[in-house]
CSV table of C-alpha atoms in Angstrom, one decimal:
chain,number,residue,atom,x,y,z
A,59,UNK,CA,101.3,73.9,91.8
A,60,UNK,CA,100.0,75.8,88.7
A,61,UNK,CA,97.0,74.6,86.9
A,62,UNK,CA,99.2,74.0,83.9
A,63,UNK,CA,101.6,71.8,85.8
A,64,UNK,CA,98.6,69.8,87.2
A,65,UNK,CA,97.2,69.3,83.8
A,66,UNK,CA,100.6,68.2,82.4
A,67,UNK,CA,101.0,65.7,85.2
A,68,UNK,CA,97.5,64.3,84.7
A,69,UNK,CA,98.3,63.8,81.0
A,70,UNK,CA,101.7,62.4,81.6
A,71,UNK,CA,100.5,60.0,84.4
A,72,UNK,CA,97.7,58.7,82.1
A,73,UNK,CA,100.3,57.9,79.4
A,74,UNK,CA,102.9,56.4,81.8
A,75,UNK,CA,100.5,54.2,83.7
A,76,UNK,CA,98.6,52.9,80.6
A,77,UNK,CA,102.0,52.3,78.9
A,78,UNK,CA,103.0,50.3,81.9
A,79,UNK,CA,99.8,48.3,82.1
A,80,UNK,CA,99.9,47.6,78.3
A,81,UNK,CA,103.5,46.5,78.5
A,82,UNK,CA,102.4,43.7,80.9
A,83,UNK,CA,101.2,41.9,77.7
A,84,UNK,CA,104.7,41.7,76.3
A,85,UNK,CA,105.5,38.1,75.6
A,86,UNK,CA,101.9,36.9,76.2
A,87,UNK,CA,99.7,38.8,73.7
A,88,UNK,CA,97.4,36.6,71.6
A,89,UNK,CA,99.6,36.5,68.5
A,90,UNK,CA,103.3,37.1,68.0
A,91,UNK,CA,102.6,40.0,65.6
A,92,UNK,CA,100.2,41.6,68.1
A,93,UNK,CA,102.8,41.2,70.8
A,94,UNK,CA,105.3,43.3,68.8
A,95,UNK,CA,102.7,45.9,67.9
A,96,UNK,CA,101.2,46.2,71.4
A,97,UNK,CA,104.6,46.4,73.1
A,98,UNK,CA,105.6,49.1,70.6
A,99,UNK,CA,102.5,51.1,71.3
A,100,UNK,CA,103.0,50.8,75.0
A,101,UNK,CA,106.6,52.1,74.6
A,102,UNK,CA,105.3,55.0,72.5
A,103,UNK,CA,102.9,56.0,75.3
A,104,UNK,CA,105.8,56.0,77.8
A,105,UNK,CA,107.7,58.2,75.3
A,106,UNK,CA,104.7,60.7,75.3
A,107,UNK,CA,104.8,60.6,79.1
A,108,UNK,CA,108.5,61.5,79.1
A,109,UNK,CA,107.9,64.5,76.9
A,110,UNK,CA,105.0,65.7,79.0
A,111,UNK,CA,106.9,65.2,82.3
A,112,UNK,CA,109.8,67.2,80.8
A,113,UNK,CA,107.5,70.1,80.1
A,114,UNK,CA,106.1,69.9,83.7
A,115,UNK,CA,109.7,69.5,85.1
A,116,UNK,CA,110.8,72.8,83.5
A,117,UNK,CA,108.1,74.5,85.4
A,118,UNK,CA,108.5,72.6,88.7
A,119,UNK,CA,112.3,72.6,88.7
A,120,UNK,CA,112.4,68.8,88.7
A,121,UNK,CA,113.2,66.2,86.1
A,122,UNK,CA,111.1,63.6,84.2
A,123,UNK,CA,112.4,60.6,86.1
A,124,UNK,CA,111.7,62.2,89.5
A,125,UNK,CA,108.2,63.1,88.4
A,126,UNK,CA,107.6,59.7,87.0
A,127,UNK,CA,109.0,57.6,89.9
A,128,UNK,CA,109.6,59.7,93.1
A,129,UNK,CA,106.1,60.7,93.9
A,130,UNK,CA,103.8,58.9,96.3
A,131,UNK,CA,100.9,56.9,94.8
A,132,UNK,CA,98.4,59.5,96.2
A,133,UNK,CA,100.2,62.3,94.3
A,134,UNK,CA,99.6,60.7,90.8
A,135,UNK,CA,96.9,62.4,88.8
A,136,UNK,CA,96.0,59.6,86.4
A,137,UNK,CA,92.4,58.6,85.6
A,138,UNK,CA,91.3,55.3,87.2
A,139,UNK,CA,90.8,53.8,83.7
A,140,UNK,CA,94.5,53.4,83.1
A,141,UNK,CA,95.2,51.9,86.6
A,142,UNK,CA,93.0,48.9,86.3
A,143,UNK,CA,94.8,45.6,86.2
A,144,UNK,CA,93.0,43.8,83.3
A,145,UNK,CA,93.6,40.1,83.0
A,146,UNK,CA,91.9,39.4,79.7
A,147,UNK,CA,92.4,40.6,76.1
A,148,UNK,CA,88.7,41.8,75.6
A,149,UNK,CA,89.0,44.3,78.5
A,150,UNK,CA,92.5,45.3,77.4
A,151,UNK,CA,91.5,46.1,73.9
A,152,UNK,CA,88.3,47.8,75.1
A,153,UNK,CA,90.4,50.0,77.3
A,154,UNK,CA,92.8,50.8,74.5
A,155,UNK,CA,89.9,51.7,72.2
A,156,UNK,CA,88.1,53.9,74.7
A,157,UNK,CA,91.4,55.6,75.8
A,158,UNK,CA,92.4,56.3,72.2
A,159,UNK,CA,89.0,57.8,71.5
A,160,UNK,CA,89.1,59.9,74.7
A,161,UNK,CA,92.7,60.9,74.0
A,162,UNK,CA,91.7,62.1,70.5
A,163,UNK,CA,89.1,64.5,72.0
A,164,UNK,CA,91.6,65.7,74.5
A,165,UNK,CA,94.5,66.2,72.0
A,166,UNK,CA,92.1,68.1,69.6
A,167,UNK,CA,91.5,70.6,72.4
A,168,UNK,CA,95.1,70.8,73.4
A,169,UNK,CA,96.3,71.5,69.8
A,170,UNK,CA,94.2,74.7,69.9
A,171,UNK,CA,95.7,75.8,73.2
A,172,UNK,CA,97.1,79.3,73.6
A,173,UNK,CA,100.1,77.6,75.2
A,174,UNK,CA,102.3,77.2,72.2
A,175,UNK,CA,104.6,74.6,73.9
A,176,UNK,CA,101.7,72.4,74.9
A,177,UNK,CA,99.9,72.9,71.6
A,178,UNK,CA,103.1,71.9,69.7
A,179,UNK,CA,103.7,68.8,71.8
A,180,UNK,CA,100.0,67.8,71.5
A,181,UNK,CA,100.3,68.0,67.7
A,182,UNK,CA,103.5,65.9,67.8
A,183,UNK,CA,101.9,63.2,70.0
A,184,UNK,CA,98.8,63.2,67.8
A,185,UNK,CA,100.8,62.3,64.8
A,186,UNK,CA,101.9,59.1,66.5
A,187,UNK,CA,98.5,58.5,68.0
A,188,UNK,CA,97.1,58.2,64.4
A,189,UNK,CA,98.7,54.8,64.2
A,190,UNK,CA,97.5,53.8,67.7
A,191,UNK,CA,94.0,54.7,66.7
A,192,UNK,CA,94.3,52.7,63.5
A,193,UNK,CA,95.3,49.7,65.7
A,194,UNK,CA,92.5,50.3,68.3
A,195,UNK,CA,89.8,50.8,65.7
A,196,UNK,CA,90.9,47.7,63.8
A,197,UNK,CA,90.5,45.6,66.8
A,198,UNK,CA,87.2,47.3,67.9
A,199,UNK,CA,85.8,46.7,64.4
A,200,UNK,CA,86.8,43.1,64.5
A,201,UNK,CA,85.4,42.4,68.0
A,202,UNK,CA,82.3,44.6,67.7
A,203,UNK,CA,79.9,41.7,67.7
A,204,UNK,CA,81.8,39.7,70.4
A,205,UNK,CA,79.7,39.7,73.6
A,206,UNK,CA,82.9,39.7,75.8
A,207,UNK,CA,84.1,42.8,74.1
A,208,UNK,CA,80.8,44.6,74.3
A,209,UNK,CA,80.5,43.8,78.0
A,210,UNK,CA,84.0,45.0,78.5
A,211,UNK,CA,83.3,48.3,76.8
A,212,UNK,CA,80.1,48.8,78.8
A,213,UNK,CA,82.0,48.0,82.0
A,214,UNK,CA,84.8,50.5,81.3
A,215,UNK,CA,82.6,53.2,79.9
A,216,UNK,CA,82.2,55.2,83.2
A,217,UNK,CA,86.0,55.0,83.6
A,218,UNK,CA,86.6,56.2,80.0
A,219,UNK,CA,84.4,59.3,80.7
A,220,UNK,CA,86.6,60.1,83.7
A,221,UNK,CA,89.6,60.6,81.4
A,222,UNK,CA,88.0,63.8,80.1
A,223,UNK,CA,86.7,67.1,81.5
A,224,UNK,CA,82.9,67.1,81.8
A,225,UNK,CA,82.4,69.4,78.8
A,226,UNK,CA,84.4,67.0,76.5
A,227,UNK,CA,82.3,64.0,77.4
A,228,UNK,CA,79.4,64.4,75.0
A,229,UNK,CA,81.9,64.4,72.1
A,230,UNK,CA,83.4,61.1,73.3
A,231,UNK,CA,80.0,59.6,73.7
A,232,UNK,CA,79.1,60.6,70.1
A,233,UNK,CA,82.3,59.1,68.8
A,234,UNK,CA,81.8,55.7,70.4
A,235,UNK,CA,78.0,55.6,70.1
A,236,UNK,CA,77.2,55.5,73.8
A,237,UNK,CA,75.5,57.9,76.2
A,238,UNK,CA,77.0,60.0,78.9
A,239,UNK,CA,76.6,58.4,82.4
A,240,UNK,CA,78.1,59.2,85.8
A,241,UNK,CA,81.9,59.1,85.3
A,242,UNK,CA,84.5,57.4,87.5
A,243,UNK,CA,86.3,60.6,88.2
A,244,UNK,CA,90.0,61.4,88.5
A,245,UNK,CA,91.2,62.0,92.1
A,246,UNK,CA,90.3,58.8,94.0
A,247,UNK,CA,92.6,56.0,92.9
A,248,UNK,CA,91.8,52.3,92.6
A,249,UNK,CA,93.7,49.9,94.8
A,250,UNK,CA,95.4,48.7,91.6
A,251,UNK,CA,97.6,51.8,91.5
A,252,UNK,CA,99.4,51.2,94.7
A,253,UNK,CA,100.3,47.7,93.6
A,254,UNK,CA,101.5,49.0,90.2
A,255,UNK,CA,103.5,51.8,91.9
A,256,UNK,CA,105.2,49.3,94.2
A,257,UNK,CA,106.5,47.4,91.2
A,258,UNK,CA,107.2,50.4,88.9
A,259,UNK,CA,109.3,52.3,91.5
A,260,UNK,CA,111.0,49.3,93.1
A,261,UNK,CA,114.4,49.7,91.3
A,262,UNK,CA,114.5,53.4,91.7
A,263,UNK,CA,113.7,53.2,95.4
A,264,UNK,CA,116.4,50.5,95.9
A,265,UNK,CA,119.1,53.0,95.1
A,266,UNK,CA,117.9,56.6,95.7
A,267,UNK,CA,119.9,59.2,93.7
A,268,UNK,CA,121.6,56.6,91.5
A,269,UNK,CA,122.0,57.5,87.8
A,270,UNK,CA,121.4,54.8,85.2
B,244,UNK,CA,104.3,31.3,66.6
B,245,UNK,CA,101.9,28.4,65.9
B,246,UNK,CA,100.3,27.8,69.2
B,247,UNK,CA,99.6,31.5,69.8
B,248,UNK,CA,97.8,32.0,66.5
B,249,UNK,CA,94.1,31.5,67.0
B,250,UNK,CA,91.7,30.1,64.3
B,251,UNK,CA,91.1,33.7,63.0
B,252,UNK,CA,94.7,34.2,62.0
B,253,UNK,CA,95.0,32.3,58.7
B,254,UNK,CA,96.7,34.5,56.1
B,255,UNK,CA,100.5,34.9,55.6
B,256,UNK,CA,101.5,38.2,54.1
B,257,UNK,CA,105.0,38.3,52.7
B,258,UNK,CA,106.6,41.7,53.6
B,259,UNK,CA,108.9,43.5,51.2
B,260,UNK,CA,110.7,46.6,52.5
B,261,UNK,CA,112.2,49.6,50.7
B,262,UNK,CA,114.9,51.2,52.7
B,263,UNK,CA,115.2,54.4,50.7
B,264,UNK,CA,113.3,56.1,47.9
B,265,UNK,CA,114.4,54.6,44.5
B,266,UNK,CA,115.9,51.4,46.0
B,267,UNK,CA,114.4,48.0,45.1
B,268,UNK,CA,112.1,46.3,47.6
B,269,UNK,CA,113.7,43.3,49.3
B,270,UNK,CA,112.0,40.5,51.1
B,271,UNK,CA,112.1,41.3,54.8
B,272,UNK,CA,110.0,38.5,56.4
B,273,UNK,CA,106.3,37.9,56.8
B,274,UNK,CA,103.3,38.6,59.1
B,275,UNK,CA,100.5,36.2,59.9
B,276,UNK,CA,97.2,38.2,60.1
B,277,UNK,CA,93.5,37.6,59.7
B,278,UNK,CA,93.2,40.3,57.0
B,279,UNK,CA,94.9,43.1,55.2
B,280,UNK,CA,94.0,45.7,57.8
B,281,UNK,CA,95.7,43.7,60.6
B,282,UNK,CA,98.6,42.9,58.3
B,283,UNK,CA,99.0,46.7,57.7
B,284,UNK,CA,99.0,47.6,61.4
B,285,UNK,CA,101.3,44.8,62.4
B,286,UNK,CA,103.8,45.2,59.5
B,287,UNK,CA,104.1,48.9,60.3
B,288,UNK,CA,105.1,48.0,63.9
B,289,UNK,CA,107.4,45.2,62.9
B,290,UNK,CA,109.2,46.7,59.9
B,291,UNK,CA,108.7,50.4,60.2
B,292,UNK,CA,108.6,51.6,63.8
B,293,UNK,CA,112.2,52.7,63.9
B,294,UNK,CA,112.0,54.7,60.7
B,295,UNK,CA,113.9,51.9,58.9
B,296,UNK,CA,111.6,51.7,55.9
B,297,UNK,CA,110.5,54.1,53.2
B,298,UNK,CA,107.7,51.8,52.1
B,299,UNK,CA,106.4,48.3,52.5
B,300,UNK,CA,104.7,45.9,50.1
B,301,UNK,CA,102.4,43.3,51.7
B,302,UNK,CA,101.7,40.4,49.5
B,303,UNK,CA,99.4,37.5,50.4
B,304,UNK,CA,101.5,34.4,50.1
B,305,UNK,CA,98.9,32.7,48.1
B,306,UNK,CA,99.3,35.4,45.4
B,307,UNK,CA,102.9,34.5,44.9
B,308,UNK,CA,103.5,32.3,41.9
B,309,UNK,CA,106.4,30.2,42.7
B,310,UNK,CA,108.7,28.4,40.2
B,311,UNK,CA,110.8,25.5,41.3
B,312,UNK,CA,110.9,23.0,38.5
B,313,UNK,CA,113.8,23.3,36.1
B,314,UNK,CA,114.4,21.2,33.0
B,315,UNK,CA,118.1,20.5,32.5
B,316,UNK,CA,118.0,17.3,30.6
B,317,UNK,CA,120.8,18.0,28.2
B,318,UNK,CA,123.5,19.2,30.7
B,319,UNK,CA,123.6,22.8,29.5
B,320,UNK,CA,126.5,23.8,31.7
B,321,UNK,CA,128.3,25.2,28.7
B,322,UNK,CA,125.8,28.1,28.9
B,323,UNK,CA,127.1,29.0,32.3
B,324,UNK,CA,130.1,31.1,33.0
B,325,UNK,CA,131.4,29.3,36.1
B,326,UNK,CA,134.0,27.4,34.1
B,327,UNK,CA,135.9,30.6,33.4
B,328,UNK,CA,138.2,32.0,36.0
B,329,UNK,CA,138.7,35.7,35.2
B,330,UNK,CA,140.5,36.5,38.4
B,331,UNK,CA,143.9,35.9,37.0
B,332,UNK,CA,143.1,37.7,33.7
B,333,UNK,CA,141.8,40.6,35.7
B,334,UNK,CA,145.0,40.8,37.7
B,335,UNK,CA,147.1,40.9,34.6
B,336,UNK,CA,144.9,43.5,32.9
B,337,UNK,CA,145.1,45.7,36.0
B,338,UNK,CA,148.9,45.3,36.2
B,339,UNK,CA,149.1,46.4,32.6
B,340,UNK,CA,146.8,49.4,33.2
B,341,UNK,CA,148.6,50.2,36.4
B,342,UNK,CA,145.3,50.3,38.5
B,343,UNK,CA,144.7,48.6,41.8
B,344,UNK,CA,141.7,46.2,42.4
B,345,UNK,CA,138.6,48.0,43.7
B,346,UNK,CA,138.8,48.1,47.5
B,347,UNK,CA,142.5,47.3,47.6
B,348,UNK,CA,144.8,50.1,48.9
């Protein structure tokens, strides 16, 4: 598989798995308004995943659904940050905030890519991410002095660094006011992914080849 | 929504939505938020995420001056037009002019 396809799958997998995780809050977010907003953001991330999978699919002679659902858990390229099954709002918001900041660094680099297709898609995604960042920064600002939120950020920080390439990490650290530490790298999945995969692909596996 | 709103969520913002440029803003609903920043983010998602709005006005409910008391001590219904039925007169006028009622074919 080309380096480009690998990169596209890593990006798409991050967006799909985080979108899936965040959608687990639908119906139980802390307020009704946040429920609508958070679900909408989760849906947007899955839309970004679709666009990225389609770009990869053109190269791999596949399609977006097959790439999203027909691979084995070990074949996914997502960062461990997005896999974690977080059961409380402080961690969930800490992850959104850290992910959005990391994603901004990543998209800024992709927008300058020589690959015009990828650069164009990154710019399109970034326009929507502006509102995700507004949402994440609003929450981070509000919870900044809450011990539970600060602990969650510290706990997830090595995972957040693992979203980015090593050379991009100092920029992320600068943005969030932390220092670079050993990252929880991409490649080795957390046990949470297999569990999520089981649920996420259940319908698709129940009727292989069916169209919906 | 009551039980899910924590102590921090205390403001109600009335949301007015403009569907297209130049059209009037109409009341669309409300959001309950702790401050204007949250109201902004939440209203965007609730009233704009499908491109259905050109613009939104978010107005704290407490800023709305409501009027509900009306003095009508002297039975002023002669000032109203609801006693006059113009339906029949319109029909006759249209017949005379040879034009159909709007919407009728």
